[in-house]
XYZ file of C-alpha atoms in Angstrom:
311
model
C 164.121 88.378 153.100
C 166.300 84.628 152.045
C 164.696 82.055 152.088
C 166.948 78.727 152.510
C 165.906 76.429 149.393
C 167.603 72.932 151.786
C 165.293 69.710 150.801
C 162.755 69.224 153.614
C 162.065 65.728 152.496
C 162.243 63.016 150.844
C 161.076 62.217 146.910
C 160.389 59.244 147.286
C 157.658 59.551 150.088
C 154.506 59.656 148.907
C 153.096 60.673 151.909
C 152.288 64.472 151.601
C 150.262 64.657 154.599
C 153.092 64.568 157.050
C 154.920 67.079 159.328
C 158.053 67.113 157.561
C 156.336 67.423 154.157
C 153.785 70.627 155.126
C 157.327 72.437 156.584
C 158.809 71.445 152.654
C 155.501 72.371 150.841
C 155.181 76.284 153.275
C 159.228 76.550 152.685
C 158.765 75.934 148.981
C 155.782 78.830 149.073
C 157.260 81.268 151.526
C 160.439 81.301 148.104
C 158.567 81.243 145.292
C 156.458 84.503 147.440
C 160.034 85.789 148.302
C 161.319 86.015 144.972
C 158.625 87.248 143.688
C 158.231 90.718 145.797
C 162.601 90.464 144.859
C 161.339 90.322 140.893
C 159.089 93.142 141.278
C 161.067 95.548 143.268
C 164.592 95.038 140.823
C 161.910 95.712 137.597
C 160.764 99.114 140.073
C 164.866 100.106 140.669
C 165.516 99.345 137.042
C 162.490 101.355 135.784
C 163.123 103.756 138.850
C 167.432 104.581 138.489
C 166.349 105.596 134.750
C 164.791 108.471 135.490
C 166.598 109.563 138.740
C 165.528 106.929 141.426
C 162.672 109.293 142.379
C 159.834 107.914 140.751
C 159.573 104.513 141.563
C 156.360 103.073 143.482
C 157.126 99.841 145.479
C 153.126 99.200 146.004
C 153.670 94.907 144.232
C 156.237 94.655 146.193
C 155.618 95.169 150.364
C 158.025 94.828 151.481
C 158.842 96.575 155.107
C 162.001 97.476 156.235
C 163.254 95.873 159.846
C 166.381 98.521 160.031
C 167.374 100.166 163.347
C 169.964 103.031 162.816
C 169.706 106.863 162.613
C 171.989 107.751 160.316
C 172.676 105.165 156.986
C 174.693 106.194 153.879
C 172.418 107.334 151.028
C 173.970 104.855 147.497
C 171.795 104.591 144.324
C 170.487 101.027 144.517
C 170.770 98.620 141.637
C 169.139 96.155 142.723
C 166.189 95.429 145.093
C 167.171 95.416 149.009
C 166.402 93.543 151.685
C 164.384 94.378 154.645
C 166.912 94.976 157.421
C 168.807 97.423 154.679
C 165.794 99.108 154.473
C 164.268 101.244 157.896
C 160.504 101.371 158.562
C 158.520 104.400 159.063
C 158.903 105.421 163.079
C 162.619 104.456 162.995
C 162.653 107.284 159.906
C 160.144 108.763 162.195
C 163.441 108.802 164.342
C 166.078 109.737 162.070
C 164.586 112.633 160.505
C 163.950 113.972 164.061
C 168.086 112.758 164.730
C 169.056 114.510 161.497
C 166.791 118.162 162.124
C 168.388 118.245 165.615
C 172.500 117.649 163.745
C 171.428 120.707 161.570
C 170.768 123.230 163.959
C 173.786 121.946 165.647
C 176.327 121.330 163.088
C 174.551 123.239 159.792
C 176.930 120.649 158.116
C 174.653 120.601 153.965
C 176.406 117.730 152.570
C 175.909 115.081 155.573
C 171.714 116.465 156.362
C 171.468 116.077 152.818
C 172.882 113.175 152.314
C 171.061 111.261 155.635
C 168.119 113.224 154.054
C 167.930 111.439 151.086
C 168.690 108.009 152.641
C 165.149 108.733 153.947
C 163.361 109.501 150.434
C 164.658 106.451 149.681
C 163.739 104.549 152.336
C 160.088 106.138 151.912
C 159.864 105.158 148.581
C 160.914 101.517 148.121
C 157.863 100.843 151.456
C 156.028 102.813 148.829
C 154.997 105.214 152.287
C 153.408 108.078 150.586
C 151.817 109.638 153.843
C 151.921 112.798 156.117
C 155.331 111.867 157.266
C 156.284 112.156 153.041
C 155.366 115.263 153.226
C 157.254 116.187 156.365
C 160.261 115.171 155.325
C 160.048 116.142 151.703
C 159.412 120.185 152.956
C 161.833 119.505 154.646
C 164.823 118.694 152.666
C 162.702 121.145 150.109
C 163.625 123.980 152.631
C 167.227 122.768 153.467
C 167.889 123.364 149.932
C 167.131 126.866 149.334
C 168.684 128.015 151.679
C 172.115 126.122 150.959
C 170.378 127.652 147.487
C 170.906 123.657 146.022
C 168.488 123.724 143.395
C 169.004 120.388 141.869
C 167.846 118.596 145.269
C 165.135 121.456 145.605
C 163.692 120.136 142.967
C 162.745 116.849 143.094
C 162.176 117.001 146.877
C 160.152 119.632 144.482
C 158.235 117.377 142.388
C 157.792 114.617 144.489
C 155.390 117.188 146.720
C 153.124 117.363 143.780
C 152.174 113.838 143.975
C 152.567 113.570 147.368
C 149.821 116.552 148.104
C 147.605 114.364 145.624
C 147.083 112.221 147.855
C 147.618 113.741 150.811
C 145.389 117.041 152.950
C 148.959 117.596 155.330
C 151.780 119.865 154.265
C 151.722 122.717 152.867
C 150.530 123.135 149.663
C 150.247 126.475 148.472
C 153.457 127.749 150.060
C 155.281 124.855 147.840
C 152.958 126.670 145.035
C 154.903 129.280 144.876
C 157.580 128.211 145.047
C 156.899 126.300 142.297
C 156.524 129.428 140.564
C 159.145 131.314 141.543
C 161.394 128.020 140.111
C 159.975 128.360 137.297
C 161.815 132.145 136.821
C 164.986 130.370 137.610
C 165.331 127.998 134.691
C 162.961 130.564 133.189
C 160.035 128.364 132.740
C 157.393 131.233 130.919
C 155.214 128.403 129.038
C 154.419 126.279 132.133
C 154.168 128.962 134.882
C 151.709 130.088 132.837
C 150.165 127.443 132.297
C 150.434 126.722 136.185
C 149.231 130.110 137.220
C 146.706 129.907 134.539
C 145.661 126.055 136.578
C 144.780 127.785 140.195
C 141.261 127.981 142.149
C 140.054 131.846 143.056
C 141.094 130.160 146.649
C 144.680 129.122 144.992
C 145.288 132.815 144.180
C 143.806 134.663 147.363
C 146.706 132.961 149.193
C 148.988 135.469 150.254
C 152.503 133.167 149.192
C 150.399 132.718 146.197
C 149.304 136.130 145.512
C 153.700 137.119 145.984
C 154.557 134.501 143.278
C 152.315 135.696 140.619
C 153.216 139.428 141.566
C 156.705 138.084 140.690
C 156.619 136.104 137.625
C 154.476 138.546 136.460
C 156.887 141.949 136.746
C 159.586 139.624 135.718
C 157.857 138.573 132.473
C 156.685 142.145 131.417
C 160.454 143.050 132.367
C 158.794 145.723 135.508
C 162.961 145.624 137.000
C 161.247 147.582 139.725
C 158.717 145.480 140.895
C 161.105 142.615 140.462
C 163.456 144.580 143.385
C 160.757 145.742 145.536
C 158.894 142.256 145.473
C 162.563 140.493 146.765
C 163.083 142.860 148.950
C 159.919 141.140 150.867
C 160.122 137.957 149.871
C 157.603 135.425 152.235
C 158.968 132.509 153.979
C 161.890 130.883 151.910
C 160.688 133.101 149.177
C 163.893 135.512 149.211
C 166.421 131.872 149.690
C 165.013 130.571 146.201
C 165.104 134.264 144.713
C 168.535 134.330 145.880
C 169.375 131.928 142.605
C 169.381 134.093 140.189
C 168.352 137.418 141.842
C 171.941 138.181 140.229
C 170.658 137.922 137.072
C 168.268 139.619 136.936
C 170.408 142.415 138.545
C 173.162 142.387 135.265
C 170.445 141.888 133.585
C 168.211 145.037 134.431
C 171.629 147.390 134.505
C 171.916 146.715 130.697
C 168.956 148.536 130.426
C 169.727 151.625 132.929
C 172.919 152.305 132.078
C 170.680 152.772 128.026
C 167.840 154.725 129.531
C 169.652 156.861 131.856
C 172.255 157.687 129.476
C 174.189 160.251 129.950
C 174.948 159.625 133.821
C 172.844 158.078 136.466
C 173.243 158.241 140.906
C 174.948 155.720 141.503
C 171.586 155.899 144.320
C 169.265 155.509 141.551
C 170.771 152.533 141.181
C 170.133 150.578 144.716
C 166.544 151.698 145.104
C 166.062 150.447 141.323
C 168.396 146.714 142.213
C 166.936 146.350 145.282
C 170.584 147.275 146.943
C 169.932 148.065 150.677
C 172.617 150.965 150.358
C 175.097 152.424 147.965
C 177.928 150.748 149.302
C 176.709 147.658 148.486
C 175.762 148.540 144.836
C 178.968 150.126 144.688
C 180.914 147.040 145.357
C 178.572 145.365 142.208
C 178.778 147.802 140.272
C 183.048 147.549 140.873
C 182.544 144.335 139.860
C 180.807 145.213 135.629
C 183.730 147.467 134.984
C 181.454 150.298 135.440
C 182.582 154.028 134.356
C 181.220 156.697 136.954
C 181.751 160.153 135.877
C 183.209 161.608 139.983
C 185.580 160.257 141.585
C 183.299 160.114 144.665
C 181.898 156.900 142.455
C 178.448 158.179 143.332
C 177.711 158.344 139.414
C 177.799 156.361 136.700
C 178.789 157.268 133.302
C 176.352 155.789 131.490
C 177.914 156.349 127.829
C 181.105 154.737 128.657
C 179.700 152.295 130.830
C 179.387 148.819 129.033
C 177.509 145.526 130.586
C 178.463 142.571 129.223
C 176.244 139.421 129.898
C 178.775 136.854 128.337
């Protein structure tokens, strides 16, 4: 908050216990405290901006917002905000409900993403790390997965790891599953193995986590048949996340298939191996790869003449 710096007393007056002097001292102390808080937040903001704005903690700032708007544009902060630029938790609760209602009605991802980033920013500024914060990040992560926005999803996932550590709420096992699947997306085998090795027996027995481990195992071993079978029965939001890299894996699998099944293989067989629902859908994919067929009906693939170019 901005505090007035106007003089409140006569410097030549030696009396320090007048009402005027007491008011002056109180004003000065408020000013010094405001500067201290502002400097603390500014320092943390500069550090946070270097890390993408998601990592900052404002526990030393004690800032509590006073803004009441349900919608607020997301802007990357370059200096400490004032309380009237930040919404307190009760308003953020209403804002989340408002945003989710608009999402269900309008499906405007650009609007929803910006608004949820703004809510996340207000939470971070005020160092709110409770069950509501978990709910916000889980909501944004799920919507980002649905829209295949892996960058925004990963920001939410990273923050959720910290939030789960200090909360008993939310769905940590579900998002643990997504984290393993995300490692496949970025081809990060080593971190996936470290994560799986660190899991407790109870975590590994969770259905969502067990599914992700099976997917990782089939992927890392090159067992494409099993990989695509699992893809077809992906629980919850797993299928959306796997959509981000399933075509990449199909291309790699197809390159191996044409070598393994020479001289030819049926389109029906390929459909089953690659997790497609029918031959017609498979043909659309195969035509994009400039697949060569042995007959006019396009029911069999000429494996000798088909060259899968992944460049």
